[in-house]
Amino acid sequence: MQQHLDHPPDRFPTDPAGLPEVGRPALLELADGDTLALRVAPVAKRLGDTVVRMLGYNGSVPGPTLKVRQGSEIIVHVENQGDLDTTVHWHGLRLENRYDGVPHETQAPIPVGGEFTYRIQFPDAGLYWYHPHIREDYTQELGLYGNLLVAPAEPDYWPPADRELVLTVDDLLVEEGRIAPFSPTETSHAAMGRFGNVFLTSGEPELRLEARVGEVVRLWLTNTANTRVFNLGLPGARVKLVGGDSGRVEHQEFIESVVLAPSERVVVDVLVERPGELALEHHTPDRVYRLATVAVATDRVVSAAAEAFEVLRQAPELEAERQRLDRWLAAPPDKVLALVAQLDDPAALPAGAGPVTYACPMHPEVTSDQPGRCPKCGMKLLATQAPAAPASYVCPMHPEVTSDQPGRCPKCGMKLLAAESVPEPAAAHDGATMDDHAGHTAGHDHDGHHGEGHGTADGIEWEDDMVEVNRLTTTATMHWRFLDRTSGADSPAIDWQFTVGERVKIRLVNEMDSDHPMHHPFHLHGAGRFLVLSRDGVVEPNLVWKDTVLVRTGQVVDILFDVSNPGLWMAHCHIAEHMQSGMMFSFNVARAPGAAR
Ligand SMILES: [Cu+2]
């Protein structure tokens, strides 16, 4: 039954009653030419002592993990029984433009009750993922994401491993036993994105995995969170970095932890040396969160992979790129893109409402009687009411004439009227801490710490430190922008034209002269793939092909974009709320002259 929604519903459904219980993601191995049926539909999910309504692909959160061969092609038949129009974006794949899943640009949205058939190619080995490209702030938060593992054509592309675990890391905002509400017409939490208070690893708040002593366990990890950056490690275990967004790294290295921004992927090998428990943890400068537990059985296995674990291998195709890097490092950028915020004051008071002061939502001790920026974090100061007692009577002709007594206006003699109640200023809200949610969190701690520059010292906002202000910011008041500093164009007007076979040096400048400087994971769709050349002038020490790069607060990142696929493609911030608030644009790639159509 087709029931196309010309206008969104008043509210999204939240009642899990009668819905099938969410399943565990299946591992589906698909051969060249195979067809997969993928169905979007609501599911019921138990979280502690509450049951919430989520959305799943084929009844699970995450959706099924798809395993395919490099160089193959599959057909995916998508059926939408969800809450709103949808598409499927195959994140990181250099595929045919018309199957990229961008609504209105590459395909019509799939209405509720509708269907669409994708044909997807896999030119590159590595870990990818799929998710909708309409209202990701809602649909991805509710569970619409799944992993896609492309096995390499080259037999020894990866070092040997005894066990492979494909996992997603994510968080979900649960308040009063329900997923915090969404508006169908407007995205909230537009300033910092929607941080969750329940961590879900492959959909589970307390995921338990198994391994045996002596094994090498390969973890394939995708960050599917709306906005949270993870810093992942397994304390006590030796961890080797082997891959990133699109395939293996230039040189393997032993690491303590790895930073994973929304939509980025990482591949690490873990040597299991002792029985007992291993924990996959997320470490911020202030807190530690356990994301999953690996129970290690006592029986020891003899593993060839464990011997090979000590060898740090190089990737010849990336060593070859390294040889050509100097020229690109020295070249001026072809494009310079600034990442900035424009924030309408969500607590702005009407004219004549009395004296106003301005305060930083992150540092309430920073106040000013003038609009401006916080000297500690660069954020726009928001209007808040001055502590003076509000006037209760006002002249309707002369709003500047106020009194706390009934009376007459000395200018015109008119009777003073009771002033309308002045809106409660939100900016200086005392409760703006993560602790608002502490009563409803599962399996992790909050210490409520608010140090100087908390969360921004390393250019990453690890937590939502201004919960009440952030919640109030919407796509109407928060305007995230890409500004093309080469041409002067603002996001929608950016008109990049590339040609297949080109390489383009793009400079990403996360400007501090912005109403809310913060980090942004910059994502380019499948027109190609890129290498990070440098960050703040420091040459990238370990290359890997990427589709998303984290640009920290104030940072300048140079990337080298290898353009390979023609069509109309998107570039956007992968914080779902930032994309909804305008941090996106599209660009064109023309076929190479003389290329066959
Ligand atoms: Cu962003």
Tab-separated table of N, CA, C and O in Angstrom, residues 37-126:
chain	number	residue	atom	x	y	z
A	37	ALA	N	17.158	-8.507	0.299
A	37	ALA	CA	15.967	-7.730	0.655
A	37	ALA	C	16.241	-7.035	1.981
A	37	ALA	O	16.633	-7.675	2.956
A	38	LEU	N	16.093	-5.699	1.995
A	38	LEU	CA	16.376	-4.911	3.203
A	38	LEU	C	15.119	-4.127	3.546
A	38	LEU	O	14.639	-3.321	2.741
A	39	ARG	N	14.581	-4.375	4.751
A	39	ARG	CA	13.302	-3.786	5.107
A	39	ARG	C	13.477	-2.890	6.327
A	39	ARG	O	14.029	-3.315	7.342
A	40	VAL	N	13.019	-1.650	6.197
A	40	VAL	CA	13.029	-0.700	7.315
A	40	VAL	C	11.706	-0.827	8.049
A	40	VAL	O	10.647	-0.701	7.429
A	41	ALA	N	11.755	-1.097	9.358
A	41	ALA	CA	10.503	-1.224	10.123
A	41	ALA	C	10.785	-1.001	11.606
A	41	ALA	O	11.916	-1.186	12.059
A	42	PRO	N	9.739	-0.601	12.363
A	42	PRO	CA	9.947	-0.387	13.798
A	42	PRO	C	10.134	-1.688	14.566
A	42	PRO	O	9.633	-2.738	14.160
A	43	VAL	N	10.889	-1.591	15.669
A	43	VAL	CA	11.131	-2.730	16.551
A	43	VAL	C	11.027	-2.248	17.999
A	43	VAL	O	11.125	-1.055	18.272
A	44	ALA	N	10.835	-3.193	18.909
A	44	ALA	CA	10.829	-2.891	20.345
A	44	ALA	C	12.168	-3.316	20.927
A	44	ALA	O	12.665	-4.403	20.636
A	45	LYS	N	12.766	-2.424	21.730
A	45	LYS	CA	14.091	-2.714	22.284
A	45	LYS	C	14.052	-2.531	23.792
A	45	LYS	O	13.652	-1.461	24.280
A	46	ARG	N	14.483	-3.562	24.545
A	46	ARG	CA	14.569	-3.432	25.998
A	46	ARG	C	15.891	-2.804	26.386
A	46	ARG	O	16.946	-3.221	25.940
A	47	LEU	N	15.820	-1.746	27.204
A	47	LEU	CA	17.014	-1.096	27.741
A	47	LEU	C	16.841	-1.035	29.246
A	47	LEU	O	16.055	-0.230	29.748
A	48	GLY	N	17.535	-1.904	29.984
A	48	GLY	CA	17.342	-1.947	31.432
A	48	GLY	C	15.900	-2.311	31.742
A	48	GLY	O	15.393	-3.319	31.257
A	49	ASP	N	15.205	-1.453	32.498
A	49	ASP	CA	13.825	-1.793	32.863
A	49	ASP	C	12.800	-1.047	32.015
A	49	ASP	O	11.645	-0.928	32.378
A	50	THR	N	13.227	-0.533	30.880
A	50	THR	CA	12.277	0.145	30.007
A	50	THR	C	12.330	-0.472	28.610
A	50	THR	O	13.323	-1.109	28.243
A	51	VAL	N	11.251	-0.296	27.851
A	51	VAL	CA	11.209	-0.779	26.472
A	51	VAL	C	10.965	0.428	25.576
A	51	VAL	O	10.040	1.201	25.815
A	52	VAL	N	11.810	0.621	24.575
A	52	VAL	CA	11.671	1.773	23.682
A	52	VAL	C	11.390	1.288	22.259
A	52	VAL	O	11.700	0.158	21.896
A	53	ARG	N	10.806	2.199	21.496
A	53	ARG	CA	10.535	1.916	20.083
A	53	ARG	C	11.709	2.435	19.252
A	53	ARG	O	12.090	3.590	19.367
A	54	MET	N	12.284	1.543	18.457
A	54	MET	CA	13.396	1.940	17.591
A	54	MET	C	13.062	1.550	16.153
A	54	MET	O	11.976	1.035	15.877
A	55	LEU	N	13.999	1.808	15.248
A	55	LEU	CA	13.836	1.405	13.852
A	55	LEU	C	14.986	0.479	13.500
A	55	LEU	O	16.129	0.716	13.907
A	56	GLY	N	14.685	-0.578	12.750
A	56	GLY	CA	15.740	-1.518	12.388
A	56	GLY	C	15.702	-1.866	10.907
A	56	GLY	O	14.678	-1.701	10.242
A	57	TYR	N	16.851	-2.301	10.402
A	57	TYR	CA	16.904	-2.942	9.088
A	57	TYR	C	16.747	-4.442	9.326
A	57	TYR	O	17.500	-5.019	10.124
A	58	ASN	N	15.786	-5.054	8.678
A	58	ASN	CA	15.522	-6.489	8.819
A	58	ASN	C	15.392	-6.893	10.285
A	58	ASN	O	15.845	-7.964	10.693
A	59	GLY	N	14.794	-6.009	11.090
A	59	GLY	CA	14.434	-6.362	12.457
A	59	GLY	C	15.566	-6.327	13.463
A	59	GLY	O	15.391	-6.765	14.599
A	60	SER	N	16.737	-5.813	13.079
A	60	SER	CA	17.832	-5.779	14.052
A	60	SER	C	18.458	-4.390	14.114
A	60	SER	O	18.350	-3.594	13.197
A	61	VAL	N	19.124	-4.111	15.252
A	61	VAL	CA	19.910	-2.886	15.443
A	61	VAL	C	21.285	-3.306	15.972
A	61	VAL	O	21.361	-3.839	17.070
A	62	PRO	N	22.364	-3.115	15.233
A	62	PRO	CA	22.421	-2.616	13.859
A	62	PRO	C	21.715	-3.561	12.888
A	62	PRO	O	21.357	-4.685	13.254
A	63	GLY	N	21.563	-3.116	11.650
A	63	GLY	CA	21.057	-3.995	10.606
A	63	GLY	C	22.066	-5.085	10.304
A	63	GLY	O	23.160	-5.120	10.886
A	64	PRO	N	21.709	-6.007	9.401
A	64	PRO	CA	22.626	-7.114	9.102
A	64	PRO	C	23.993	-6.619	8.645
A	64	PRO	O	24.101	-5.601	7.976
A	65	THR	N	25.041	-7.347	9.059
A	65	THR	CA	26.393	-7.074	8.570
A	65	THR	C	26.525	-7.786	7.230
A	65	THR	O	26.339	-9.003	7.143
A	66	LEU	N	26.830	-7.019	6.172
A	66	LEU	CA	26.929	-7.593	4.835
A	66	LEU	C	28.392	-7.878	4.541
A	66	LEU	O	29.246	-7.018	4.739
A	67	LYS	N	28.683	-9.102	4.107
A	67	LYS	CA	30.053	-9.447	3.756
A	67	LYS	C	30.082	-9.783	2.266
A	67	LYS	O	29.350	-10.668	1.815
A	68	VAL	N	30.910	-9.040	1.538
A	68	VAL	CA	30.971	-9.201	0.081
A	68	VAL	C	32.426	-9.281	-0.359
A	68	VAL	O	33.335	-9.017	0.421
A	69	ARG	N	32.633	-9.636	-1.642
A	69	ARG	CA	33.981	-9.707	-2.199
A	69	ARG	C	34.294	-8.418	-2.938
A	69	ARG	O	33.445	-7.873	-3.651
A	70	GLN	N	35.532	-7.952	-2.803
A	70	GLN	CA	35.999	-6.821	-3.598
A	70	GLN	C	35.810	-7.128	-5.084
A	70	GLN	O	36.092	-8.243	-5.533
A	71	GLY	N	35.315	-6.157	-5.821
A	71	GLY	CA	35.100	-6.333	-7.255
A	71	GLY	C	33.739	-6.901	-7.616
A	71	GLY	O	33.383	-6.990	-8.785
A	72	SER	N	32.960	-7.297	-6.608
A	72	SER	CA	31.643	-7.863	-6.902
A	72	SER	C	30.596	-6.768	-6.928
A	72	SER	O	30.882	-5.590	-6.685
A	73	GLU	N	29.378	-7.183	-7.249
A	73	GLU	CA	28.246	-6.255	-7.298
A	73	GLU	C	27.046	-6.990	-6.722
A	73	GLU	O	26.864	-8.177	-6.988
A	74	ILE	N	26.253	-6.298	-5.911
A	74	ILE	CA	25.032	-6.925	-5.395
A	74	ILE	C	23.831	-6.009	-5.663
A	74	ILE	O	24.005	-4.831	-5.985
A	75	ILE	N	22.669	-6.585	-5.545
A	75	ILE	CA	21.427	-5.834	-5.725
A	75	ILE	C	20.723	-5.799	-4.367
A	75	ILE	O	20.632	-6.827	-3.685
A	76	VAL	N	20.307	-4.626	-3.947
A	76	VAL	CA	19.620	-4.512	-2.660
A	76	VAL	C	18.246	-3.902	-2.894
A	76	VAL	O	18.126	-2.795	-3.416
A	77	HIS	N	17.256	-4.675	-2.523
A	77	HIS	CA	15.881	-4.237	-2.697
A	77	HIS	C	15.378	-3.707	-1.349
A	77	HIS	O	15.217	-4.463	-0.407
A	78	VAL	N	15.161	-2.391	-1.277
A	78	VAL	CA	14.803	-1.751	-0.011
A	78	VAL	C	13.303	-1.494	0.046
A	78	VAL	O	12.715	-0.980	-0.911
A	79	GLU	N	12.708	-1.866	1.168
A	79	GLU	CA	11.281	-1.636	1.395
A	79	GLU	C	11.157	-0.754	2.633
A	79	GLU	O	11.753	-1.043	3.670
A	80	ASN	N	10.417	0.338	2.525
A	80	ASN	CA	10.321	1.290	3.628
A	80	ASN	C	9.011	1.135	4.392
A	80	ASN	O	7.956	1.530	3.921
A	81	GLN	N	9.096	0.544	5.582
A	81	GLN	CA	7.951	0.495	6.493
A	81	GLN	C	8.285	1.304	7.749
A	81	GLN	O	7.855	0.988	8.846
A	82	GLY	N	9.064	2.352	7.582
A	82	GLY	CA	9.478	3.185	8.716
A	82	GLY	C	8.521	4.331	8.953
A	82	GLY	O	7.338	4.258	8.607
A	83	ASP	N	9.048	5.414	9.537
A	83	ASP	CA	8.199	6.516	9.981
A	83	ASP	C	8.166	7.688	9.003
A	83	ASP	O	7.396	8.616	9.187
A	84	LEU	N	9.060	7.682	8.044
A	84	LEU	CA	9.183	8.833	7.143
A	84	LEU	C	9.890	8.366	5.876
A	84	LEU	O	10.411	7.252	5.823
A	85	ASP	N	9.928	9.252	4.882
A	85	ASP	CA	10.655	8.948	3.646
A	85	ASP	C	12.071	8.499	3.989
A	85	ASP	O	12.647	8.938	4.982
A	86	THR	N	12.638	7.654	3.150
A	86	THR	CA	14.008	7.228	3.401
A	86	THR	C	14.779	7.041	2.096
A	86	THR	O	14.201	7.086	0.998
A	87	THR	N	16.079	6.861	2.245
A	87	THR	CA	16.968	6.394	1.178
A	87	THR	C	18.019	5.567	1.912
A	87	THR	O	18.088	5.597	3.143
A	88	VAL	N	18.861	4.847	1.168
A	88	VAL	CA	20.015	4.197	1.791
A	88	VAL	C	21.281	4.756	1.149
A	88	VAL	O	21.439	4.715	-0.075
A	89	HIS	N	22.143	5.302	2.008
A	89	HIS	CA	23.458	5.773	1.561
A	89	HIS	C	24.481	4.715	1.944
A	89	HIS	O	24.502	4.249	3.082
A	90	TRP	N	25.314	4.345	0.972
A	90	TRP	CA	26.330	3.298	1.186
A	90	TRP	C	27.630	4.018	1.472
A	90	TRP	O	28.367	4.373	0.557
A	91	HIS	N	27.882	4.238	2.760
A	91	HIS	CA	28.907	5.178	3.198
A	91	HIS	C	30.314	4.676	2.890
A	91	HIS	O	30.735	3.627	3.382
A	92	GLY	N	31.046	5.482	2.105
A	92	GLY	CA	32.446	5.188	1.824
A	92	GLY	C	32.667	4.455	0.509
A	92	GLY	O	33.801	4.347	0.058
A	93	LEU	N	31.581	3.923	-0.079
A	93	LEU	CA	31.746	3.163	-1.324
A	93	LEU	C	31.854	4.098	-2.516
A	93	LEU	O	31.074	5.040	-2.646
A	94	ARG	N	32.803	3.804	-3.386
A	94	ARG	CA	32.899	4.538	-4.648
A	94	ARG	C	32.004	3.801	-5.645
A	94	ARG	O	32.455	2.929	-6.387
A	95	LEU	N	30.720	4.142	-5.620
A	95	LEU	CA	29.758	3.394	-6.421
A	95	LEU	C	29.195	4.303	-7.519
A	95	LEU	O	29.631	5.436	-7.701
A	96	GLU	N	28.222	3.746	-8.248
A	96	GLU	CA	27.567	4.537	-9.283
A	96	GLU	C	26.732	5.613	-8.614
A	96	GLU	O	25.966	5.334	-7.676
A	97	ASN	N	26.844	6.839	-9.130
A	97	ASN	CA	26.222	7.992	-8.496
A	97	ASN	C	24.729	7.798	-8.226
A	97	ASN	O	24.209	8.192	-7.173
A	98	ARG	N	24.019	7.157	-9.167
A	98	ARG	CA	22.550	7.074	-9.013
A	98	ARG	C	22.124	6.149	-7.873
A	98	ARG	O	20.948	6.086	-7.534
A	99	TYR	N	23.085	5.391	-7.297
A	99	TYR	CA	22.743	4.533	-6.155
A	99	TYR	C	23.345	5.060	-4.847
A	99	TYR	O	23.484	4.337	-3.869
A	100	ASP	N	23.715	6.337	-4.838
A	100	ASP	CA	24.370	6.921	-3.659
A	100	ASP	C	23.387	7.267	-2.545
A	100	ASP	O	23.789	7.546	-1.419
A	101	GLY	N	22.091	7.292	-2.860
A	101	GLY	CA	21.089	7.465	-1.807
A	101	GLY	C	20.898	8.884	-1.310
A	101	GLY	O	20.469	9.088	-0.177
A	102	VAL	N	21.208	9.873	-2.156
A	102	VAL	CA	20.978	11.262	-1.744
A	102	VAL	C	19.613	11.703	-2.280
A	102	VAL	O	19.405	11.722	-3.485
A	103	PRO	N	18.670	12.038	-1.377
A	103	PRO	CA	17.313	12.357	-1.830
A	103	PRO	C	17.314	13.557	-2.768
A	103	PRO	O	18.037	14.522	-2.542
A	104	HIS	N	16.522	13.473	-3.781
A	104	HIS	CA	16.295	14.529	-4.774
A	104	HIS	C	17.484	14.739	-5.700
A	104	HIS	O	17.303	15.173	-6.826
A	105	GLU	N	18.698	14.416	-5.271
A	105	GLU	CA	19.856	14.622	-6.136
A	105	GLU	C	20.155	13.387	-6.974
A	105	GLU	O	20.469	13.487	-8.156
A	106	THR	N	20.134	12.212	-6.316
A	106	THR	CA	20.440	10.997	-7.080
A	106	THR	C	19.234	10.064	-7.175
A	106	THR	O	19.253	9.121	-7.955
A	107	GLN	N	18.216	10.284	-6.363
A	107	GLN	CA	17.018	9.447	-6.431
A	107	GLN	C	15.869	10.172	-5.733
A	107	GLN	O	16.098	11.067	-4.918
A	108	ALA	N	14.630	9.763	-6.058
A	108	ALA	CA	13.485	10.277	-5.309
A	108	ALA	C	13.467	9.585	-3.952
A	108	ALA	O	13.850	8.426	-3.840
A	109	PRO	N	13.040	10.296	-2.886
A	109	PRO	CA	12.911	9.632	-1.591
A	109	PRO	C	11.969	8.425	-1.695
A	109	PRO	O	11.034	8.444	-2.494
A	110	ILE	N	12.272	7.390	-0.905
A	110	ILE	CA	11.399	6.211	-0.875
A	110	ILE	C	10.300	6.499	0.144
A	110	ILE	O	10.585	6.619	1.340
A	111	PRO	N	9.044	6.645	-0.299
A	111	PRO	CA	7.993	6.989	0.664
A	111	PRO	C	7.701	5.817	1.598
A	111	PRO	O	8.083	4.678	1.313
A	112	VAL	N	7.028	6.099	2.707
A	112	VAL	CA	6.571	5.026	3.593
A	112	VAL	C	5.634	4.139	2.775
A	112	VAL	O	4.716	4.632	2.116
A	113	GLY	N	5.914	2.855	2.747
A	113	GLY	CA	5.160	1.933	1.906
A	113	GLY	C	5.801	1.724	0.544
A	113	GLY	O	5.368	0.877	-0.221
A	114	GLY	N	6.846	2.469	0.246
A	114	GLY	CA	7.479	2.382	-1.075
A	114	GLY	C	8.727	1.511	-1.086
A	114	GLY	O	9.149	0.965	-0.061
A	115	GLU	N	9.323	1.383	-2.273
A	115	GLU	CA	10.473	0.502	-2.467
A	115	GLU	C	11.468	1.150	-3.413
A	115	GLU	O	11.114	2.037	-4.186
A	116	PHE	N	12.705	0.663	-3.378
A	116	PHE	CA	13.722	1.119	-4.337
A	116	PHE	C	14.775	0.023	-4.435
A	116	PHE	O	15.072	-0.660	-3.454
A	117	THR	N	15.337	-0.133	-5.623
A	117	THR	CA	16.354	-1.165	-5.829
A	117	THR	C	17.706	-0.531	-6.132
A	117	THR	O	17.814	0.278	-7.057
A	118	TYR	N	18.693	-0.887	-5.333
A	118	TYR	CA	20.065	-0.388	-5.489
A	118	TYR	C	20.929	-1.468	-6.124
A	118	TYR	O	20.732	-2.661	-5.872
A	119	ARG	N	21.907	-1.007	-6.894
A	119	ARG	CA	22.919	-1.896	-7.461
A	119	ARG	C	24.254	-1.339	-6.988
A	119	ARG	O	24.610	-0.204	-7.302
A	120	ILE	N	24.971	-2.110	-6.191
A	120	ILE	CA	26.131	-1.557	-5.477
A	120	ILE	C	27.401	-2.302	-5.841
A	120	ILE	O	27.444	-3.528	-5.813
A	121	GLN	N	28.431	-1.523	-6.153
A	121	GLN	CA	29.746	-2.101	-6.477
A	121	GLN	C	30.717	-1.899	-5.307
A	121	GLN	O	30.575	-0.957	-4.526
A	122	PHE	N	31.727	-2.772	-5.283
A	122	PHE	CA	32.713	-2.733	-4.191
A	122	PHE	C	34.129	-2.722	-4.758
A	122	PHE	O	34.795	-3.753	-4.781
A	123	PRO	N	34.596	-1.559	-5.198
A	123	PRO	CA	35.930	-1.518	-5.807
A	123	PRO	C	37.063	-1.630	-4.786
A	123	PRO	O	38.190	-1.958	-5.166
A	124	ASP	N	36.786	-1.345	-3.511
A	124	ASP	CA	37.854	-1.264	-2.510
A	124	ASP	C	37.564	-2.189	-1.325
A	124	ASP	O	36.436	-2.278	-0.859
A	125	ALA	N	38.636	-2.833	-0.831
A	125	ALA	CA	38.513	-3.653	0.375
A	125	ALA	C	38.361	-2.739	1.587
A	125	ALA	O	38.777	-1.577	1.568
A	126	GLY	N	37.760	-3.277	2.647
A	126	GLY	CA	37.675	-2.503	3.883
A	126	GLY	C	36.291	-2.550	4.501
A	126	GLY	O	35.441	-3.354	4.112
